[in-house]
mmCIF file of C-alpha atoms in Angstrom:
data_model
loop_
_atom_site.group_PDB
_atom_site.id
_atom_site.type_symbol
_atom_site.label_atom_id
_atom_site.label_comp_id
_atom_site.label_asym_id
_atom_site.label_seq_id
_atom_site.Cartn_x
_atom_site.Cartn_y
_atom_site.Cartn_z
ATOM 1 C CA MET A 1 -10.714 -25.984 -26.143
ATOM 2 C CA PRO A 2 -11.345 -25.739 -22.370
ATOM 3 C CA PHE A 3 -8.645 -26.962 -20.000
ATOM 4 C CA ASN A 4 -10.224 -28.990 -17.189
ATOM 5 C CA VAL A 5 -8.761 -28.459 -13.719
ATOM 6 C CA MET A 6 -9.847 -30.204 -10.525
ATOM 7 C CA ILE A 7 -9.104 -29.060 -6.952
ATOM 8 C CA THR A 8 -9.153 -31.988 -4.530
ATOM 9 C CA ASP A 9 -8.558 -30.384 -1.132
ATOM 10 C CA ARG A 10 -8.520 -27.130 0.842
ATOM 11 C CA PHE A 11 -7.559 -24.155 -1.290
ATOM 12 C CA ASP A 12 -7.354 -20.421 -0.695
ATOM 13 C CA VAL A 13 -10.428 -18.483 -1.884
ATOM 14 C CA GLU A 14 -8.380 -15.880 -3.754
ATOM 15 C CA ALA A 15 -6.303 -18.562 -5.463
ATOM 16 C CA GLU A 16 -9.409 -20.446 -6.536
ATOM 17 C CA ALA A 17 -10.913 -17.222 -7.898
ATOM 18 C CA LYS A 18 -7.734 -16.698 -9.897
ATOM 19 C CA LEU A 19 -8.154 -20.114 -11.491
ATOM 20 C CA ARG A 20 -11.845 -19.675 -12.213
ATOM 21 C CA SER A 21 -11.315 -16.263 -13.806
ATOM 22 C CA SER A 22 -8.545 -17.472 -16.119
ATOM 23 C CA ALA A 23 -9.674 -17.729 -19.727
ATOM 24 C CA GLY A 24 -9.992 -21.270 -21.035
ATOM 25 C CA LEU A 25 -9.939 -22.994 -17.624
ATOM 26 C CA VAL A 26 -12.882 -25.032 -16.374
ATOM 27 C CA VAL A 27 -12.459 -25.574 -12.637
ATOM 28 C CA THR A 28 -14.253 -28.209 -10.565
ATOM 29 C CA ARG A 29 -13.897 -29.588 -7.062
ATOM 30 C CA SER A 30 -13.918 -33.220 -6.009
ATOM 31 C CA ALA A 31 -16.203 -34.269 -3.173
ATOM 32 C CA GLN A 32 -13.286 -35.883 -1.305
ATOM 33 C CA PRO A 33 -9.443 -35.667 -1.434
ATOM 34 C CA LEU A 34 -9.465 -38.939 -3.401
ATOM 35 C CA PRO A 35 -11.590 -38.282 -6.512
ATOM 36 C CA THR A 36 -13.751 -40.940 -8.149
ATOM 37 C CA SER A 37 -13.404 -42.279 -11.681
ATOM 38 C CA GLU A 38 -16.412 -40.224 -12.738
ATOM 39 C CA GLU A 39 -14.906 -37.029 -11.350
ATOM 40 C CA LEU A 40 -11.537 -37.673 -12.992
ATOM 41 C CA ALA A 41 -12.760 -38.769 -16.418
ATOM 42 C CA ASN A 42 -12.091 -35.455 -18.204
ATOM 43 C CA VAL A 43 -9.606 -33.852 -15.834
ATOM 44 C CA GLU A 44 -6.389 -32.577 -17.413
ATOM 45 C CA ALA A 45 -4.779 -31.017 -14.330
ATOM 46 C CA LEU A 46 -5.058 -31.733 -10.614
ATOM 47 C CA VAL A 47 -4.419 -29.253 -7.794
ATOM 48 C CA ILE A 48 -3.841 -31.287 -4.643
ATOM 49 C CA ARG A 49 -2.503 -31.306 -1.106
ATOM 50 C CA SER A 50 -1.039 -34.176 0.889
ATOM 51 C CA ARG A 51 -4.346 -35.963 1.529
ATOM 52 C CA THR A 52 -4.583 -36.814 -2.171
ATOM 53 C CA LYS A 53 -2.334 -39.827 -2.663
ATOM 54 C CA ILE A 54 -1.093 -40.030 -6.236
ATOM 55 C CA ASP A 55 -0.495 -43.662 -7.161
ATOM 56 C CA SER A 56 -1.206 -46.021 -10.036
ATOM 57 C CA ALA A 57 -4.741 -46.702 -8.794
ATOM 58 C CA LEU A 58 -5.722 -43.043 -8.879
ATOM 59 C CA LEU A 59 -3.877 -42.287 -12.111
ATOM 60 C CA SER A 60 -5.624 -45.142 -13.883
ATOM 61 C CA LYS A 61 -8.895 -43.265 -13.284
ATOM 62 C CA ALA A 62 -7.623 -40.128 -15.044
ATOM 63 C CA PRO A 63 -6.939 -40.999 -18.709
ATOM 64 C CA ASN A 64 -6.683 -37.350 -19.823
ATOM 65 C CA LEU A 65 -4.448 -36.113 -17.033
ATOM 66 C CA LYS A 66 -1.458 -34.010 -18.114
ATOM 67 C CA ALA A 67 -0.297 -32.164 -15.010
ATOM 68 C CA ILE A 68 -0.391 -32.261 -11.215
ATOM 69 C CA VAL A 69 0.436 -29.400 -8.867
ATOM 70 C CA THR A 70 0.686 -30.098 -5.154
ATOM 71 C CA ALA A 71 0.312 -26.998 -2.983
ATOM 72 C CA THR A 72 2.866 -28.383 -0.522
ATOM 73 C CA SER A 73 6.624 -28.451 -0.054
ATOM 74 C CA GLY A 74 6.618 -32.168 0.763
ATOM 75 C CA PHE A 75 5.927 -34.695 -1.961
ATOM 76 C CA ASP A 76 6.002 -38.154 -0.394
ATOM 77 C CA HIS A 77 2.287 -38.472 -1.184
ATOM 78 C CA LEU A 78 3.166 -38.736 -4.879
ATOM 79 C CA ASP A 79 4.492 -41.840 -6.603
ATOM 80 C CA LEU A 80 6.971 -40.041 -8.851
ATOM 81 C CA ASN A 81 8.058 -43.234 -10.563
ATOM 82 C CA GLU A 82 4.471 -43.746 -11.673
ATOM 83 C CA THR A 83 3.967 -40.155 -12.829
ATOM 84 C CA SER A 84 7.250 -40.322 -14.731
ATOM 85 C CA LYS A 85 6.204 -43.524 -16.514
ATOM 86 C CA ARG A 86 3.020 -41.807 -17.649
ATOM 87 C CA GLY A 87 4.814 -38.685 -18.841
ATOM 88 C CA LEU A 88 2.942 -36.392 -16.460
ATOM 89 C CA LYS A 89 4.220 -32.957 -15.504
ATOM 90 C CA VAL A 90 4.341 -32.624 -11.726
ATOM 91 C CA MET A 91 5.071 -29.448 -9.755
ATOM 92 C CA TYR A 92 5.197 -28.371 -6.117
ATOM 93 C CA THR A 93 5.492 -25.182 -4.023
ATOM 94 C CA PRO A 94 8.783 -25.517 -2.115
ATOM 95 C CA GLU A 95 9.170 -21.924 -0.921
ATOM 96 C CA ALA A 96 5.650 -21.187 0.295
ATOM 97 C CA ASN A 97 5.896 -22.574 3.825
ATOM 98 C CA ALA A 98 9.622 -22.234 4.597
ATOM 99 C CA ALA A 99 9.236 -19.317 7.005
ATOM 100 C CA SER A 100 6.303 -20.906 8.844
ATOM 101 C CA ALA A 101 8.085 -24.254 9.216
ATOM 102 C CA ALA A 102 11.263 -22.604 10.516
ATOM 103 C CA GLU A 103 9.305 -20.513 13.014
ATOM 104 C CA PHE A 104 7.453 -23.562 14.276
ATOM 105 C CA THR A 105 10.730 -25.439 14.704
ATOM 106 C CA TRP A 106 11.815 -22.718 17.074
ATOM 107 C CA ALA A 107 8.465 -22.797 18.862
ATOM 108 C CA LEU A 108 9.174 -26.460 19.667
ATOM 109 C CA VAL A 109 12.798 -25.729 20.631
ATOM 110 C CA LEU A 110 11.736 -23.073 23.133
ATOM 111 C CA ALA A 111 8.832 -25.161 24.430
ATOM 112 C CA THR A 112 11.178 -28.053 25.199
ATOM 113 C CA VAL A 113 14.253 -26.298 26.582
ATOM 114 C CA ARG A 114 12.205 -23.917 28.762
ATOM 115 C CA LYS A 115 9.507 -26.470 29.676
ATOM 116 C CA ILE A 116 6.719 -24.144 28.632
ATOM 117 C CA PRO A 117 3.902 -26.759 28.502
ATOM 118 C CA GLN A 118 4.800 -27.925 32.024
ATOM 119 C CA ALA A 119 4.893 -24.324 33.265
ATOM 120 C CA HIS A 120 1.496 -23.678 31.703
ATOM 121 C CA ARG A 121 -0.011 -26.685 33.436
ATOM 122 C CA ALA A 122 1.585 -25.691 36.751
ATOM 123 C CA VAL A 123 0.013 -22.225 36.715
ATOM 124 C CA LYS A 124 -3.402 -23.668 35.867
ATOM 125 C CA THR A 125 -3.217 -26.003 38.870
ATOM 126 C CA GLY A 126 -1.819 -23.355 41.233
ATOM 127 C CA ASP A 127 1.569 -25.032 41.503
ATOM 128 C CA TRP A 128 4.345 -22.434 41.877
ATOM 129 C CA LYS A 129 7.183 -24.829 42.726
ATOM 130 C CA ARG A 130 9.558 -23.562 40.080
ATOM 131 C CA GLU A 131 12.493 -25.863 40.758
ATOM 132 C CA ALA A 132 11.035 -28.546 38.508
ATOM 133 C CA LEU A 133 10.752 -25.994 35.696
ATOM 134 C CA MET A 134 14.471 -25.238 35.501
ATOM 135 C CA GLY A 135 15.349 -24.886 31.821
ATOM 136 C CA ARG A 136 18.441 -24.115 29.777
ATOM 137 C CA GLN A 137 19.794 -20.906 28.302
ATOM 138 C CA LEU A 138 20.393 -21.266 24.583
ATOM 139 C CA SER A 139 23.038 -18.580 24.254
ATOM 140 C CA GLY A 140 26.428 -20.245 24.239
ATOM 141 C CA LEU A 141 25.106 -23.694 23.296
ATOM 142 C CA THR A 142 25.574 -25.505 19.976
ATOM 143 C CA TYR A 143 22.728 -26.027 17.524
ATOM 144 C CA GLY A 144 22.784 -28.919 15.064
ATOM 145 C CA VAL A 145 20.938 -28.716 11.756
ATOM 146 C CA ILE A 146 20.232 -31.855 9.738
ATOM 147 C CA GLY A 147 19.505 -30.637 6.209
ATOM 148 C CA LEU A 148 20.726 -27.143 5.372
ATOM 149 C CA GLY A 149 18.087 -26.378 2.755
ATOM 150 C CA ARG A 150 15.361 -23.731 2.634
ATOM 151 C CA ILE A 151 14.047 -24.389 6.133
ATOM 152 C CA GLY A 152 17.244 -25.592 7.784
ATOM 153 C CA THR A 153 19.101 -22.460 6.680
ATOM 154 C CA ARG A 154 16.429 -20.231 8.232
ATOM 155 C CA VAL A 155 16.609 -22.250 11.444
ATOM 156 C CA ALA A 156 20.401 -21.876 11.519
ATOM 157 C CA ARG A 157 20.162 -18.108 11.117
ATOM 158 C CA ILE A 158 17.776 -17.889 14.067
ATOM 159 C CA ALA A 159 20.173 -20.018 16.129
ATOM 160 C CA HIS A 160 22.914 -17.503 15.416
ATOM 161 C CA ALA A 161 20.599 -14.720 16.583
ATOM 162 C CA PHE A 162 20.233 -16.569 19.901
ATOM 163 C CA GLY A 163 24.008 -16.535 20.282
ATOM 164 C CA MET A 164 24.488 -20.203 19.440
ATOM 165 C CA SER A 165 27.181 -21.780 17.325
ATOM 166 C CA VAL A 166 25.816 -23.946 14.509
ATOM 167 C CA VAL A 167 26.985 -27.299 13.158
ATOM 168 C CA ALA A 168 25.228 -28.908 10.222
ATOM 169 C CA PHE A 169 24.957 -32.034 8.119
ATOM 170 C CA ASP A 170 24.125 -31.765 4.446
ATOM 171 C CA PRO A 171 26.178 -33.798 1.971
ATOM 172 C CA TYR A 172 24.752 -31.888 -0.999
ATOM 173 C CA LYS A 173 25.786 -28.365 -0.050
ATOM 174 C CA GLU A 174 29.112 -26.888 -1.131
ATOM 175 C CA GLU A 175 31.732 -25.768 1.379
ATOM 176 C CA SER A 176 31.110 -22.189 0.290
ATOM 177 C CA TYR A 177 27.481 -22.476 1.377
ATOM 178 C CA PHE A 178 28.484 -23.636 4.866
ATOM 179 C CA ALA A 179 30.970 -20.786 5.081
ATOM 180 C CA ARG A 180 28.418 -18.218 3.941
ATOM 181 C CA GLU A 181 25.937 -19.353 6.580
ATOM 182 C CA ASN A 182 28.620 -19.557 9.288
ATOM 183 C CA CYS A 183 27.926 -23.247 9.897
ATOM 184 C CA THR A 184 30.534 -25.887 10.677
ATOM 185 C CA ARG A 185 30.205 -28.892 8.380
ATOM 186 C CA MET A 186 29.980 -32.245 10.163
ATOM 187 C CA SER A 187 28.851 -35.793 9.496
ATOM 188 C CA LEU A 188 25.476 -36.879 10.832
ATOM 189 C CA ASP A 189 27.058 -38.741 13.750
ATOM 190 C CA GLU A 190 29.300 -35.753 14.544
ATOM 191 C CA VAL A 191 26.292 -33.450 14.747
ATOM 192 C CA PHE A 192 24.814 -35.586 17.523
ATOM 193 C CA LYS A 193 28.157 -35.716 19.315
ATOM 194 C CA ASN A 194 28.622 -31.952 19.262
ATOM 195 C CA ALA A 195 25.213 -30.293 19.382
ATOM 196 C CA ASP A 196 23.037 -29.558 22.404
ATOM 197 C CA VAL A 197 19.928 -29.079 20.261
ATOM 198 C CA VAL A 198 19.378 -30.967 16.993
ATOM 199 C CA SER A 199 16.561 -30.424 14.494
ATOM 200 C CA CYS A 200 15.712 -32.219 11.244
ATOM 201 C CA HIS A 201 14.880 -30.497 7.948
ATOM 202 C CA VAL A 202 15.026 -33.149 5.246
ATOM 203 C CA PRO A 203 12.462 -34.445 2.740
ATOM 204 C CA GLY A 204 10.952 -37.892 2.980
ATOM 205 C CA THR A 205 13.030 -39.939 0.524
ATOM 206 C CA GLU A 206 14.627 -43.366 0.327
ATOM 207 C CA GLU A 207 17.887 -41.801 1.453
ATOM 208 C CA THR A 208 16.468 -40.120 4.572
ATOM 209 C CA HIS A 209 14.321 -43.085 5.646
ATOM 210 C CA HIS A 210 15.543 -44.156 9.133
ATOM 211 C CA MET A 211 18.696 -42.102 8.621
ATOM 212 C CA ILE A 212 19.143 -41.482 12.362
ATOM 213 C CA ARG A 213 20.694 -44.602 13.809
ATOM 214 C CA ARG A 214 20.568 -45.939 17.347
ATOM 215 C CA LEU A 215 24.362 -46.258 17.581
ATOM 216 C CA ALA A 216 24.893 -42.582 16.786
ATOM 217 C CA LEU A 217 22.580 -41.582 19.628
ATOM 218 C CA ALA A 218 24.065 -44.041 22.109
ATOM 219 C CA GLU A 219 27.579 -42.782 21.365
ATOM 220 C CA ALA A 220 26.727 -39.081 21.467
ATOM 221 C CA GLY A 221 27.660 -38.996 25.149
ATOM 222 C CA HIS A 222 25.537 -36.069 26.338
ATOM 223 C CA ASP A 223 21.968 -34.864 26.740
ATOM 224 C CA ILE A 224 20.378 -33.678 23.493
ATOM 225 C CA VAL A 225 17.158 -31.819 22.783
ATOM 226 C CA PHE A 226 15.769 -33.328 19.590
ATOM 227 C CA VAL A 227 13.251 -31.534 17.376
ATOM 228 C CA ASN A 228 11.678 -32.938 14.221
ATOM 229 C CA THR A 229 9.458 -30.887 11.918
ATOM 230 C CA SER A 230 10.433 -32.663 8.685
ATOM 231 C CA ARG A 231 9.308 -36.285 8.333
ATOM 232 C CA GLY A 232 8.759 -38.865 11.051
ATOM 233 C CA SER A 233 10.380 -41.512 8.879
ATOM 234 C CA VAL A 234 13.879 -40.174 9.619
ATOM 235 C CA ILE A 235 13.924 -42.177 12.866
ATOM 236 C CA GLU A 236 12.193 -45.357 13.954
ATOM 237 C CA GLU A 237 9.734 -44.730 16.769
ATOM 238 C CA HIS A 238 11.151 -47.430 19.029
ATOM 239 C CA ILE A 239 14.624 -45.846 18.754
ATOM 240 C CA LEU A 240 13.155 -42.444 19.559
ATOM 241 C CA VAL A 241 11.415 -43.872 22.621
ATOM 242 C CA GLU A 242 14.617 -45.641 23.730
ATOM 243 C CA ALA A 243 16.588 -42.404 23.347
ATOM 244 C CA LEU A 244 14.114 -40.639 25.647
ATOM 245 C CA GLU A 245 14.059 -43.472 28.174
ATOM 246 C CA LYS A 246 17.851 -43.711 28.376
ATOM 247 C CA GLY A 247 18.431 -39.965 28.432
ATOM 248 C CA TRP A 248 20.192 -39.752 25.079
ATOM 249 C CA PHE A 249 17.450 -37.232 24.323
ATOM 250 C CA VAL A 250 16.707 -35.146 27.399
ATOM 251 C CA ALA A 251 13.627 -33.802 25.628
ATOM 252 C CA ALA A 252 11.960 -33.878 22.222
ATOM 253 C CA GLY A 253 9.708 -31.599 20.216
ATOM 254 C CA LEU A 254 7.831 -33.564 17.566
ATOM 255 C CA ASP A 255 5.515 -32.303 14.846
ATOM 256 C CA VAL A 256 5.860 -35.431 12.688
ATOM 257 C CA PHE A 257 5.768 -39.142 13.414
ATOM 258 C CA GLU A 258 6.720 -42.380 11.721
ATOM 259 C CA ARG A 259 3.016 -43.228 11.476
ATOM 260 C CA GLU A 260 0.372 -40.529 11.362
ATOM 261 C CA PRO A 261 -1.958 -40.056 13.096
ATOM 262 C CA LEU A 262 0.094 -41.106 16.119
ATOM 263 C CA ALA A 263 -1.511 -44.062 17.894
ATOM 264 C CA ARG A 264 -2.857 -43.272 21.346
ATOM 265 C CA THR A 265 -1.013 -46.366 22.545
ATOM 266 C CA SER A 266 2.351 -44.977 21.382
ATOM 267 C CA HIS A 267 5.034 -44.884 24.068
ATOM 268 C CA LEU A 268 5.627 -41.253 23.113
ATOM 269 C CA VAL A 269 2.250 -40.295 24.562
ATOM 270 C CA GLY A 270 2.200 -39.124 28.174
ATOM 271 C CA ARG A 271 5.895 -38.324 28.450
ATOM 272 C CA ASP A 272 6.501 -35.075 30.300
ATOM 273 C CA ASN A 273 9.686 -34.407 28.330
ATOM 274 C CA VAL A 274 8.002 -34.620 24.921
ATOM 275 C CA VAL A 275 6.113 -31.758 23.278
ATOM 276 C CA MET A 276 3.963 -32.944 20.371
ATOM 277 C CA SER A 277 1.788 -31.380 17.685
ATOM 278 C CA PRO A 278 -0.238 -32.936 14.820
ATOM 279 C CA HIS A 279 1.944 -32.016 11.802
ATOM 280 C CA VAL A 280 1.083 -28.310 11.881
ATOM 281 C CA GLY A 281 4.519 -26.825 11.176
ATOM 282 C CA ALA A 282 3.361 -25.167 7.973
ATOM 283 C CA THR A 283 -0.188 -24.485 9.137
ATOM 284 C CA THR A 284 -0.390 -20.711 8.998
ATOM 285 C CA HIS A 285 -2.750 -18.491 7.049
ATOM 286 C CA GLU A 286 0.213 -16.968 5.238
ATOM 287 C CA ALA A 287 1.765 -20.279 4.158
ATOM 288 C CA PHE A 288 -1.597 -21.686 3.049
ATOM 289 C CA ARG A 289 -2.367 -18.602 0.978
ATOM 290 C CA ALA A 290 1.118 -18.467 -0.553
ATOM 291 C CA ALA A 291 1.078 -22.173 -1.515
ATOM 292 C CA SER A 292 -2.401 -21.888 -3.023
ATOM 293 C CA LEU A 293 -1.568 -18.788 -5.065
ATOM 294 C CA GLU A 294 1.691 -20.332 -6.247
ATOM 295 C CA ALA A 295 -0.127 -23.515 -7.289
ATOM 296 C CA ALA A 296 -2.771 -21.490 -9.130
ATOM 297 C CA THR A 297 -0.100 -19.549 -11.018
ATOM 298 C CA LYS A 298 1.615 -22.774 -12.062
ATOM 299 C CA ILE A 299 -1.634 -24.219 -13.407
ATOM 300 C CA VAL A 300 -2.483 -21.059 -15.352
ATOM 301 C CA GLU A 301 0.971 -20.876 -16.931
ATOM 302 C CA PHE A 302 0.968 -24.570 -17.795
ATOM 303 C CA ALA A 303 -2.435 -24.288 -19.458
ATOM 304 C CA ARG A 304 -1.310 -21.265 -21.459
ATOM 305 C CA THR A 305 2.226 -22.173 -22.449
ATOM 306 C CA GLY A 306 3.078 -25.629 -21.132
ATOM 307 C CA ALA A 307 5.614 -24.066 -18.749
ATOM 308 C CA VAL A 308 6.761 -26.208 -15.816
ATOM 309 C CA THR A 309 8.320 -24.605 -12.723
ATOM 310 C CA ASP A 310 9.548 -26.365 -9.568
ATOM 311 C CA PRO A 311 9.222 -29.786 -11.214
ATOM 312 C CA LEU A 312 9.022 -33.084 -9.378
ATOM 313 C CA PRO A 313 11.230 -34.908 -8.910
ATOM 314 C CA PRO A 314 13.348 -31.856 -8.048
ATOM 315 C CA ASP A 315 16.375 -31.273 -10.210
ATOM 316 C CA GLU A 316 18.689 -31.714 -7.226
ATOM 317 C CA PRO A 317 21.572 -34.141 -6.592
ATOM 318 C CA TRP A 318 19.941 -35.479 -3.414
ATOM 319 C CA MET A 319 16.750 -36.296 -5.266
ATOM 320 C CA ALA A 320 18.540 -37.836 -8.224
ATOM 321 C CA ALA A 321 20.240 -40.342 -5.917
ATOM 322 C CA SER A 322 17.030 -41.251 -4.104
ATOM 323 C CA PHE A 323 14.923 -41.364 -7.272
ATOM 324 C CA ALA A 324 17.400 -43.704 -8.949
ATOM 325 C CA LYS A 325 17.400 -45.966 -5.886
ATOM 326 C CA SER A 326 13.594 -46.147 -5.748
ATOM 327 C CA SER A 327 13.483 -46.974 -9.467
ATOM 328 C CA ASP A 328 15.647 -50.078 -9.092
#
């Protein structure tokens, strides 16, 4: 019997060829990231990206669906309670974009602390008054990592290479892990009190939603460069704006926002001390290809043997706590 697979979004050409050449697989593409009832009628497996929102409305259109693979490391576009109720197998590609996301974090760090966008604009306008472009040397400063997982660990290692000391918050990592990575374990509030640069590397879950509190920033007591390449939901936008206005954050590098796309009327727009990008931290040819090929492999193996790798929800303590909370 053929196994019907549908791709709903952008997908690497080589990865798609791998799917189409696999015996027993019938591969189709939806016209849009959100497939219609007609398109989904016979589909047994979906290959998606973040523009395909998996919820009860979509799942009700796919009566034969057995598996979903998202070619992303994030998964807040999937209602995992709903997929669990329906007994669906759900997988993701957590390793594919880790290097790209970590590298982009550092692109934002350097852009903010050395005022690179402002320097670029100055040269284009013929302005060589360099006093306003005075930046900071990273060597000797303290870097704070929120979430010492795949990406956060890479970011911490790069910080060490810059000659920075590293403090980190991650309640789910063992002491031995902190010791191995030469990171000082701290609470979330302590990270803001001790670090000169802070970056976020956590998934979008119930537990991380608005995890950065106004009081922690107000009590930090020194200028902080804040970088977020994880999820905009970790901090409320009005608190982020207040932190920039009051100097709790001397600068910010933001690839993610509480609401995306960011409204043109947002108070973050037009600030000279904010460097922004449209959620492109993992947007490299290499990460896209790796995620697509990994997703294709997962589909092929599932069709052949029923094997499930990198399941969602992840079999991790942090996810178990959040998943239980969202199920209440």
